[in-house]
Structure formats: structure tokens, C-alpha cells
PDB file of C-alpha atoms in Angstrom:
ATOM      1  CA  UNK R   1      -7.251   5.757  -7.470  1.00 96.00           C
ATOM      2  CA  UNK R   2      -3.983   4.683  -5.853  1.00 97.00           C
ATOM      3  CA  UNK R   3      -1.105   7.524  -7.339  1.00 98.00           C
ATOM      4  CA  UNK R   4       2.741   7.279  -6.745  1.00 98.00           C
ATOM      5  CA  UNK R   5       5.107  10.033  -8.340  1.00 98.00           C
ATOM      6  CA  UNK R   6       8.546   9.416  -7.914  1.00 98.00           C
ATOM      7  CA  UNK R   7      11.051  12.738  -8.641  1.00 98.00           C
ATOM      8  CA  UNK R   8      14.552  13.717  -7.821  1.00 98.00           C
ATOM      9  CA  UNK R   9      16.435  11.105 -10.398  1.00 98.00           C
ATOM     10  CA  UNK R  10      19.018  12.822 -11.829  1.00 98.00           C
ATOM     11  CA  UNK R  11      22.880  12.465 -13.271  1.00 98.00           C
ATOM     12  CA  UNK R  12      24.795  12.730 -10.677  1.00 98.00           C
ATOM     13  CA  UNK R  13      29.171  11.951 -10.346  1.00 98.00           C
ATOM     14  CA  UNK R  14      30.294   8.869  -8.552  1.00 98.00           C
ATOM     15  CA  UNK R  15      30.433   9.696  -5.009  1.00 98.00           C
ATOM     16  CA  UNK R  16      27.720  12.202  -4.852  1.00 98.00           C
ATOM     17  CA  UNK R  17      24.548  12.033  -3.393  1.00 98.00           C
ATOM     18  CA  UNK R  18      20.642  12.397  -4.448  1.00 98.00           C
ATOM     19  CA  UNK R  19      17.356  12.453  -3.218  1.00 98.00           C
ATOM     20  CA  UNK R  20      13.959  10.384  -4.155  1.00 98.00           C
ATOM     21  CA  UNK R  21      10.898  11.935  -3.423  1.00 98.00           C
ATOM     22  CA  UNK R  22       7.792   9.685  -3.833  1.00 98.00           C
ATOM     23  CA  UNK R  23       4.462  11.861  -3.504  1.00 98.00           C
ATOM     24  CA  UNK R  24       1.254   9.276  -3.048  1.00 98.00           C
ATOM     25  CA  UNK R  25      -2.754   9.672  -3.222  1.00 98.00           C
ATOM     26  CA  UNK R  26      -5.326   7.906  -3.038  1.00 98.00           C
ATOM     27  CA  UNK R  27      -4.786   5.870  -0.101  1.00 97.00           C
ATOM     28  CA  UNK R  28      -4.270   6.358   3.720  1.00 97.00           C
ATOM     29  CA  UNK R  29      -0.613   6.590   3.584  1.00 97.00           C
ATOM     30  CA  UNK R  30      -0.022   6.588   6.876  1.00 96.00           C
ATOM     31  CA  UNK R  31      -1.750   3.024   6.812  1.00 96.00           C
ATOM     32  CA  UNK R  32       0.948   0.836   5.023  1.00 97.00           C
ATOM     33  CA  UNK R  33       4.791  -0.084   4.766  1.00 97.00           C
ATOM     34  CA  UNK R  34       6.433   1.487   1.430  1.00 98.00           C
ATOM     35  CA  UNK R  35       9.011  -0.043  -0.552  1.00 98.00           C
ATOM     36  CA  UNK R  36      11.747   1.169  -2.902  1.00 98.00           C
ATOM     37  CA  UNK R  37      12.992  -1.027  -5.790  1.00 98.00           C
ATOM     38  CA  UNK R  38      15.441  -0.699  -8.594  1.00 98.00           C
ATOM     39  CA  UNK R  39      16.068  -2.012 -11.940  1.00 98.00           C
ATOM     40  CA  UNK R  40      19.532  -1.282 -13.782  1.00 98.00           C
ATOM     41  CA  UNK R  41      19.316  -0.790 -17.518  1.00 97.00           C
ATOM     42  CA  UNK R  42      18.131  -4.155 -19.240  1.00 97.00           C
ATOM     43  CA  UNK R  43      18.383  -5.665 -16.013  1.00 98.00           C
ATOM     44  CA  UNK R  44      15.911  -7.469 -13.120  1.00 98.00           C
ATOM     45  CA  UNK R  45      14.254  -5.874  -9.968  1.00 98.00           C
ATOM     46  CA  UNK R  46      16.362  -5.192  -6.727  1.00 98.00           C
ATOM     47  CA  UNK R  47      14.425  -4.469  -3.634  1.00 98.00           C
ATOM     48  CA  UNK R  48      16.378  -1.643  -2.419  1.00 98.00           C
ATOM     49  CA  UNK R  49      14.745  -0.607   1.554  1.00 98.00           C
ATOM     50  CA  UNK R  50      11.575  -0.669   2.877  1.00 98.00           C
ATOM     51  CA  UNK R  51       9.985   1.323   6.021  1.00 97.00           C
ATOM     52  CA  UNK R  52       7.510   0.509   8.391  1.00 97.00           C
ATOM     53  CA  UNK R  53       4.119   2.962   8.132  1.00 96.00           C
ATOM     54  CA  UNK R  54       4.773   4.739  11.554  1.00 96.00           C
ATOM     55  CA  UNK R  55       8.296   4.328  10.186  1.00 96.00           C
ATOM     56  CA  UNK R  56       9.747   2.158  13.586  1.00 96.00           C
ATOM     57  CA  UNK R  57      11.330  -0.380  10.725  1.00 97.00           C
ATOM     58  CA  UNK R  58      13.434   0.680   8.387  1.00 98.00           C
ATOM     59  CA  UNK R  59      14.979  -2.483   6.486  1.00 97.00           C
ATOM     60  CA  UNK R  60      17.824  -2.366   3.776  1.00 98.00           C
ATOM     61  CA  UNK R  61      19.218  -4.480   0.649  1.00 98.00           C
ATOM     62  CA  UNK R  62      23.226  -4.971   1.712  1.00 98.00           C
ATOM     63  CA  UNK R  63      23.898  -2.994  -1.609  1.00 98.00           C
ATOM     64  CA  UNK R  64      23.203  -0.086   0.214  1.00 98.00           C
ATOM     65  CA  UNK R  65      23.015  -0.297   3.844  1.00 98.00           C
ATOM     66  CA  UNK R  66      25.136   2.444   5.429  1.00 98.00           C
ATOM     67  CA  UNK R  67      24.632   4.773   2.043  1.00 98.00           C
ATOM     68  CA  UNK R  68      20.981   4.873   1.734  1.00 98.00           C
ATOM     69  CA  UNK R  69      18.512   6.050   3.984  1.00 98.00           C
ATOM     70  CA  UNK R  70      14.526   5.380   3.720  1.00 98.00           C
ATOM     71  CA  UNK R  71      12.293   7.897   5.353  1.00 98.00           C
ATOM     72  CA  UNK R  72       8.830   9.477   5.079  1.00 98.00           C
ATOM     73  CA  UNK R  73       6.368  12.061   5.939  1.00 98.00           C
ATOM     74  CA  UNK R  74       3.228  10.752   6.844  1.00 98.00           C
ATOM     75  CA  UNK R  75       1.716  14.372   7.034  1.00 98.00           C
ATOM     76  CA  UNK R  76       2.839  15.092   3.822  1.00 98.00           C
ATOM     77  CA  UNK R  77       2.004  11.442   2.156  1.00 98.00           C
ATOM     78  CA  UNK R  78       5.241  11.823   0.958  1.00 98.00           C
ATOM     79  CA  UNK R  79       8.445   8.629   0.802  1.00 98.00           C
ATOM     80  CA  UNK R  80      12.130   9.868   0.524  1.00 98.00           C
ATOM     81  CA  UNK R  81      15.010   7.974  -0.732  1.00 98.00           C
ATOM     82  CA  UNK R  82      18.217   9.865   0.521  1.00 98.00           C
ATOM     83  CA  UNK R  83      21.228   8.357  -1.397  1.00 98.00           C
ATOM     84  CA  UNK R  84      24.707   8.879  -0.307  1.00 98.00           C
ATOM     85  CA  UNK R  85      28.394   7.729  -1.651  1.00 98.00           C
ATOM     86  CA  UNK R  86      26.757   6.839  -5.050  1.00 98.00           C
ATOM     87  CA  UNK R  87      28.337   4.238  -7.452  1.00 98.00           C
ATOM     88  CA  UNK R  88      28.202   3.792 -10.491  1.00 98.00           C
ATOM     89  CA  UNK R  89      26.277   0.443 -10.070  1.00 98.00           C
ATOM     90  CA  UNK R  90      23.296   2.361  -8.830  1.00 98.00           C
ATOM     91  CA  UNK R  91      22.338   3.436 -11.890  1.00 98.00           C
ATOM     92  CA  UNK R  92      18.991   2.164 -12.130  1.00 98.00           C
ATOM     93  CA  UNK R  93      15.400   3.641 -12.613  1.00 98.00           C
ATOM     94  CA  UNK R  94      13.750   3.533  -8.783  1.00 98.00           C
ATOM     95  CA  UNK R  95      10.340   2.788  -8.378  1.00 98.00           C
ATOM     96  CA  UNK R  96       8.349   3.513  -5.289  1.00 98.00           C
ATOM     97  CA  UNK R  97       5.995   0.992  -4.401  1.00 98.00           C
ATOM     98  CA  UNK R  98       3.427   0.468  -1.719  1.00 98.00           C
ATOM     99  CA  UNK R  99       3.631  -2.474   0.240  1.00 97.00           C
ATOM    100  CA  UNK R 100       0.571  -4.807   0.188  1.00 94.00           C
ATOM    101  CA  UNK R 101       0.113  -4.170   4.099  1.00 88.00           C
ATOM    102  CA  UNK R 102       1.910  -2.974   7.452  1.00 86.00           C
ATOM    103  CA  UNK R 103       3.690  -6.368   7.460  1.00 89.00           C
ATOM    104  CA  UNK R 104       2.828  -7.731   3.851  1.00 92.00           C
ATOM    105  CA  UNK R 105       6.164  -6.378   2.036  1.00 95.00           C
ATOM    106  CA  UNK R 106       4.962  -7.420  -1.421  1.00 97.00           C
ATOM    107  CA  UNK R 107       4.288  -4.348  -3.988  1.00 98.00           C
ATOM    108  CA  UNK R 108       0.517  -3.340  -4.690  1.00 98.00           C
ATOM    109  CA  UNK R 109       1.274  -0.393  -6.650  1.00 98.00           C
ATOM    110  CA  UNK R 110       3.930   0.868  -8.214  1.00 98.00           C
ATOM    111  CA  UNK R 111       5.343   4.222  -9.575  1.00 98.00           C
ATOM    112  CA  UNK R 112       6.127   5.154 -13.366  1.00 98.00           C
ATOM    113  CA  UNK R 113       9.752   5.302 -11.835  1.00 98.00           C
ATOM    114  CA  UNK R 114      12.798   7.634 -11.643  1.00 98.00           C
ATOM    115  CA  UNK R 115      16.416   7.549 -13.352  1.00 98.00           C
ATOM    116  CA  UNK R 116      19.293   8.070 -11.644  1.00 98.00           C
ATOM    117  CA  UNK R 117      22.738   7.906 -13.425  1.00 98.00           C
ATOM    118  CA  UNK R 118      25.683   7.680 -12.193  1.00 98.00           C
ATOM    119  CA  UNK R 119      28.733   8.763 -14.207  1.00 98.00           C
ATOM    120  CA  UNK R 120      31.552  10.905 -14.439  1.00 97.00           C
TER     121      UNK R 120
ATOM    122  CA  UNK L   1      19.463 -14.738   2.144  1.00 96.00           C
ATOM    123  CA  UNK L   2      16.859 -16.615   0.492  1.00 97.00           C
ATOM    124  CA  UNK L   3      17.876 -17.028  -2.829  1.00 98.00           C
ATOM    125  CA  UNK L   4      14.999 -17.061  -5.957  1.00 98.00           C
ATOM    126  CA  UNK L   5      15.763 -19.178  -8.937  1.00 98.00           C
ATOM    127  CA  UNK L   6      13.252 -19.121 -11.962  1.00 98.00           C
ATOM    128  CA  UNK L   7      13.261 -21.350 -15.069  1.00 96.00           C
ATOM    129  CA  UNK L   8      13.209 -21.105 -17.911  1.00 97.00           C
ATOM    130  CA  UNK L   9      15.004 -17.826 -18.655  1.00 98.00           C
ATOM    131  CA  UNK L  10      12.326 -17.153 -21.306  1.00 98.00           C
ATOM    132  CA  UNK L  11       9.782 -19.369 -23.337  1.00 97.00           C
ATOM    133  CA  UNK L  12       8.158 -19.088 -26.396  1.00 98.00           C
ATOM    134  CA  UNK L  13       4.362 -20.076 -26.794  1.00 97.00           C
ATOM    135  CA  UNK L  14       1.535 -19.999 -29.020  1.00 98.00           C
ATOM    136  CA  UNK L  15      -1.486 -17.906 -28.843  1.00 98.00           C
ATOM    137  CA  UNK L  16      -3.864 -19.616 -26.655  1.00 98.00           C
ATOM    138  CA  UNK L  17      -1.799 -22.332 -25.472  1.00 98.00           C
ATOM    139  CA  UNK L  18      -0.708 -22.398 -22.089  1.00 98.00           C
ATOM    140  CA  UNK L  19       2.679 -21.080 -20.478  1.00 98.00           C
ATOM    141  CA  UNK L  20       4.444 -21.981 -17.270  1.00 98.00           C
ATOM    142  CA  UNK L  21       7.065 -20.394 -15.136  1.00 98.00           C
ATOM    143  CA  UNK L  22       8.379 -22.074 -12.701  1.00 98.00           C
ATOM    144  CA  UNK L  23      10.282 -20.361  -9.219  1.00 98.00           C
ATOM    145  CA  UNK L  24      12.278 -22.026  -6.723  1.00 98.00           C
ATOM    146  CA  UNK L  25      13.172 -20.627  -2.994  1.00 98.00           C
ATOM    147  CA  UNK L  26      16.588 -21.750  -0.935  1.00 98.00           C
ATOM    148  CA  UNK L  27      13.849 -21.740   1.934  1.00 97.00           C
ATOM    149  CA  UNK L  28      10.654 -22.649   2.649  1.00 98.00           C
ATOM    150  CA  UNK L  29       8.385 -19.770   2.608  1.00 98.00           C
ATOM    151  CA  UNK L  30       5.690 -21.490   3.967  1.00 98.00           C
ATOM    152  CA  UNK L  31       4.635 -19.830   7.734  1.00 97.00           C
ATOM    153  CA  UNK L  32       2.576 -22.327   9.730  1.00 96.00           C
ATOM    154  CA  UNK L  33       0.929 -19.483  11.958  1.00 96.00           C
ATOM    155  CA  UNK L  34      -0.921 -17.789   9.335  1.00 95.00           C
ATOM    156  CA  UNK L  35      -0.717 -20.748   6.794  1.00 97.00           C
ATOM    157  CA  UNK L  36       0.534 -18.663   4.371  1.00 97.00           C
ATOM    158  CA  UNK L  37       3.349 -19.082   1.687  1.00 98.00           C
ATOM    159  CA  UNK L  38       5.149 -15.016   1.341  1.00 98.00           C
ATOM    160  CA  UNK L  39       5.478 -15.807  -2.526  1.00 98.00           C
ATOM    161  CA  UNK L  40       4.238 -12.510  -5.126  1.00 98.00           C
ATOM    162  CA  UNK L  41       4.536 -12.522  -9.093  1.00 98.00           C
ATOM    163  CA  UNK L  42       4.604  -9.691 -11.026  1.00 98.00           C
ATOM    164  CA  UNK L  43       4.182  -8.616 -14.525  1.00 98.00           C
ATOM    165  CA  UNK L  44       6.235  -6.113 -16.283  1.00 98.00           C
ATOM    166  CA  UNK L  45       6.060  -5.131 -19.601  1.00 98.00           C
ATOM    167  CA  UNK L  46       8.660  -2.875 -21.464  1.00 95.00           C
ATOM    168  CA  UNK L  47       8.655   0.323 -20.484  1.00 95.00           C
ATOM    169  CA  UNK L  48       5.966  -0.068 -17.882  1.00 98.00           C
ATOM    170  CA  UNK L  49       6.867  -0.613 -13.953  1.00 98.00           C
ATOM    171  CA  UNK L  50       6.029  -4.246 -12.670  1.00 98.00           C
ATOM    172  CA  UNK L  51       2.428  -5.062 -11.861  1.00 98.00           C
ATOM    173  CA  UNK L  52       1.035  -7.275  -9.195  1.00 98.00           C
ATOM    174  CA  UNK L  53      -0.477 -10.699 -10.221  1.00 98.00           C
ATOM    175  CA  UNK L  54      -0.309 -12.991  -7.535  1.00 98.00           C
ATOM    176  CA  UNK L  55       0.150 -12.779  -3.845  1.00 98.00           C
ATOM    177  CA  UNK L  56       0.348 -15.283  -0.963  1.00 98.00           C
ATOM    178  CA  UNK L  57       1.616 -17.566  -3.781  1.00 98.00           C
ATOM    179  CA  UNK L  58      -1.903 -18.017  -4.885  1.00 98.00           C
ATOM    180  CA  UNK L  59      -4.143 -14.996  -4.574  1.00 98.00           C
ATOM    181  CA  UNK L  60      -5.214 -13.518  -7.570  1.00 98.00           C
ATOM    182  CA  UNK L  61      -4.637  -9.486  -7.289  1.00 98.00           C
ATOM    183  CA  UNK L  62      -8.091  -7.786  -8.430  1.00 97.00           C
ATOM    184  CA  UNK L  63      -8.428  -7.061 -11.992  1.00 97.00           C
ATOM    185  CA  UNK L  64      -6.173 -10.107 -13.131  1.00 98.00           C
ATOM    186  CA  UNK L  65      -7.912 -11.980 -15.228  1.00 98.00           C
ATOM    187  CA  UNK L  66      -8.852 -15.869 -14.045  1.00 97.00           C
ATOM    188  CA  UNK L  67      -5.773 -17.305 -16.817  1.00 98.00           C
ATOM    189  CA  UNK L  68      -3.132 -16.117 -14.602  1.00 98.00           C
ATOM    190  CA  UNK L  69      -3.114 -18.952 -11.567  1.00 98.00           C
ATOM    191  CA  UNK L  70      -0.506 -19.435  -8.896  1.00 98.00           C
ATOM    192  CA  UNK L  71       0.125 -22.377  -7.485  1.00 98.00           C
ATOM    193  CA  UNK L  72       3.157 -24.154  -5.196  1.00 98.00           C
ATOM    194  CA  UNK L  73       4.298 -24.098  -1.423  1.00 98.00           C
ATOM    195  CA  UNK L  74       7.444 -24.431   0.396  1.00 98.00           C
ATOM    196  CA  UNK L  75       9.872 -23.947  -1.942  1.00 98.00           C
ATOM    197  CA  UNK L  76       8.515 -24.772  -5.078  1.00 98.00           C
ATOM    198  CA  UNK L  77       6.167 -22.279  -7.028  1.00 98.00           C
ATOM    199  CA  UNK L  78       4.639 -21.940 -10.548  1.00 98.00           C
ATOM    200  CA  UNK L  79       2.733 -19.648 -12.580  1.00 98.00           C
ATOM    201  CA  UNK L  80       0.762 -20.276 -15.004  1.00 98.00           C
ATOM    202  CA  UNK L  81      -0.754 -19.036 -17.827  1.00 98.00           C
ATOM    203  CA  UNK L  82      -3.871 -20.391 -19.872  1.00 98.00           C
ATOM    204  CA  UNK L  83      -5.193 -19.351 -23.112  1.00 98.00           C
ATOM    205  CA  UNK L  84      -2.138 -17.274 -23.618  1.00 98.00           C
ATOM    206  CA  UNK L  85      -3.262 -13.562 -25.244  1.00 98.00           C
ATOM    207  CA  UNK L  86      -0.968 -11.085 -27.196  1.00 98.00           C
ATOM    208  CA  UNK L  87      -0.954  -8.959 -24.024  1.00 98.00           C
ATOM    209  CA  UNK L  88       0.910 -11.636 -22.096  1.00 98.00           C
ATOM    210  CA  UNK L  89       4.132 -11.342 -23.935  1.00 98.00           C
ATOM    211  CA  UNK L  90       5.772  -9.815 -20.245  1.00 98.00           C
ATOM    212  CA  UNK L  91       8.845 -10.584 -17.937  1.00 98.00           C
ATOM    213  CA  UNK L  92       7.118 -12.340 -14.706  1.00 98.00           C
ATOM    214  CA  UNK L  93       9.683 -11.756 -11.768  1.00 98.00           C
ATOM    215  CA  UNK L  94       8.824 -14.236  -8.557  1.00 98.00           C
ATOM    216  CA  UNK L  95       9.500 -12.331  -5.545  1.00 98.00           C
ATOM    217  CA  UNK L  96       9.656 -13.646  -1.814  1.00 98.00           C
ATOM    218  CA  UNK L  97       8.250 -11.127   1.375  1.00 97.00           C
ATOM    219  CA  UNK L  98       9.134 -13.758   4.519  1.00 96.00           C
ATOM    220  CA  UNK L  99      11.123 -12.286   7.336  1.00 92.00           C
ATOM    221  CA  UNK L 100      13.705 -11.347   7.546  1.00 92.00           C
ATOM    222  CA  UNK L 101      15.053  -9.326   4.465  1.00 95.00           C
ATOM    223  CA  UNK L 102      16.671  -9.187   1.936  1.00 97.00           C
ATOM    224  CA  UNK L 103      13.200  -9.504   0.092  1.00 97.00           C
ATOM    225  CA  UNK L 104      14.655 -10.996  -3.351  1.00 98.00           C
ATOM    226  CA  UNK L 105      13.223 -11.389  -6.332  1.00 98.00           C
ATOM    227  CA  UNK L 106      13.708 -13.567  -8.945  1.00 98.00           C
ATOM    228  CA  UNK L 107      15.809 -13.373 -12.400  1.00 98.00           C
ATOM    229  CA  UNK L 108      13.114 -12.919 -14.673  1.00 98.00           C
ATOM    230  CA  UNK L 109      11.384 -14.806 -17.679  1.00 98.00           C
ATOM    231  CA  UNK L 110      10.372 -13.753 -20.748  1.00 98.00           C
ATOM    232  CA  UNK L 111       7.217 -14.994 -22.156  1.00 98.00           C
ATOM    233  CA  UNK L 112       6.819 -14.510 -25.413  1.00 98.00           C
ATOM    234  CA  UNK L 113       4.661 -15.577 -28.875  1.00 97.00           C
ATOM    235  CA  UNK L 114       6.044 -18.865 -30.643  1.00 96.00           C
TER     236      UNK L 114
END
């Protein structure tokens, strides 16, 4: 059975930074793109970045380029959000989602999610 | 950026009827090499993170049932949903996945029980 656990959401103060951590089973990881997307309270999805299995690609919404950084551990099965300069429009919860291929970027499974609020 | 537009903003229907959302792309997102329109819809019911339904616009994701159909090209995409069950009542997001990014979704509709 396909498992993704995100952790690391948090409160955190406007300018600070946080960490994702997305921990999969179930699957060859190292076999498939990965995708993180967003959803602010009441809100809709945001695809936030994306990276390539071997991790060559990296891709980014223009919310966050130059803040965010996508990464992973393919020994470890493990995805990484690393968020920098946080505002307080990233408040969101931020799923982790595997991508339906190498190069299909549509989301075959999803996380239960992680909150991360920012606020003074 | 290819925008994603989806109407209505939320519908109401009756148990068993049929309900359809409709999506439209600024672009095509048709790709002549592989034939393919990069078109997903997903399912996402309060509290729960989205679920897959549909991919390459018309590919039913395993497990779905057969009510949930998908159906367009180019820029124009709808899904539908026959015999409408209790379980339904959902926010379906379109999403597109053509090269380049941003890969956007769309604003949401709420389907719910007239």
C-alpha cells in the first residue's frame, strides 16, 4: 500500500523558516517525480514545486521560487520541503504527493497533510 | 501560465441524477506526440486530502467507480457524474500537468445534494 507522512508543519513568525519532511512506502521511490501542494484555510490547491526522481529537475510555483527549496533522499525514501523567508500567505496545510510518473506531474497519492502557520 | 477556469462555482443535484463540471484551459493541452491531453481531476472531500479521479483527461484512476467519466480535449474539459450518490457531495479541482510549469489547478466546485 502506497504511504506518505508529511511532518515538520509548525507555527512559525513571519520571516522564519521550516522544514517538510515527507517519509513514503510502499512504492519504489526512487522510481517517480514527487510533488508538493498547498491549500490555505478554506481555500483551493496550489502546486507549490515538484522534483524529478533522480532529482536533475527541480520546478517551482513563482510564489516561492527563490524561498523554497524541493529536495529528497532517495536512500532514505524520504521528500523535504525547506522553506525560507516565510509569509504570512503561506499558511496553508502541505500535502506531499507522488507524481503519476517520472514525467506525468499529476498526483497519484497524496498525504494526510501538514500545517504550517505563519503569524506573529 | 496556463490559466484553469471551472464553472459553475458549485451545483446542487439530486440523488441519482447526473452532475457536470465543466474546466476550461488558456491553452491547448492536447500533445500530438503522445496523443494525449495533460488534464487530471480530483476529488476532495472535507477534511480529507484530494484524490485522483481522472487522468489524461479521460482515464479512469483504479478503484473509481464507472459514474465518474472524463471527457474533452484542447481546451475544453468536463466531468461528469451519473447516478449521483451521497458520497459525491466533494470539491472536484481540474488540474493541468503540460510543460512547462506552473502546473495550475483549477478554482474548485462544489457538488452538492439538491
Amino acid at each position: 500500500e502506497v504511504q506518505l507522512v508529511e511532518s515538520g508543519g509548525g507555527l512559525v513568525k513571519p520571516g522564519g523558516s521550516l522544514r517538510l519532511s515527507c517519509a513514503v512506502s510502499g512504492f519504489t521511490f526512487s522510481s517517480y517525480s514527487m510533488n508538493w501542494v498547498r491549500q490555505a484555510p478554506g481555500k483551493g490547491l496550489e502546486w507549490v514545486a515538484s522534483i524529478f526522481s533522480s532529482s536533475t529537475y527541480t520546478y517551482y510555483a513563482e510564489s516561492v521560487k527563490g524561498r523554497f527549496t524541493i529536495s529528497r533522499d532517495n536512500a532514505k525514501d524520504s521528500l523535504y520541503l525547506q522553506m525560507n523567508s516565510l509569509r504570512a500567505e503561506d499558511t496553508a496545510v502541505y500535502y506531499c504527493a507522488r507524481a503519476g510518473g517520472n514525467w506525468e506531474y499529476f498526483s497519484d497519492h497524496w498525504g494526510q497533510g501538514t500545517l504550517v502557520t505563519v503569524s506573529s | 501560465d496556463i490559466v484553469m477556469t471551472q464553472s459553475p462555482d458549485s451545483l446542487a443535484v439530486s440523488l441519482g441524477e447526473r452532475a457536470t463540471i465543466n474546466c476550461k484551459s488558456s491553452q491547448s493541452l492536447f500533445y500530438s506526440a503522445n496523443n494525449k491531453n495533460y488534464l487530471a481531476w480530483y476529488q476532495q472531500k472535507p477534511g480529507q486530502p484530494p484524490k485522483l479521479l481522472i487522468y489524461w483527461a479521460s482515464t479512469r484512476e483504479s478503484g473509481v467507480p464507472d459514474r465518474f467519466i472524463g471527457s474533452g480535449s484542447g481546451t475544453d474539459f468536463a466531468l461528469t457524474i451519473n447516478n449521483l450518490q451521497a458520497e459525491d457531495v466533494a470539491v472536484y479541482y481540474c488540474q493541468h500537468y503540460y510543460s512547462p510549469p506552473p502546473w495550475t489547478f483549477g478554482e474548485g466546485t462544489e457538488v452538492e445534494i439538491k
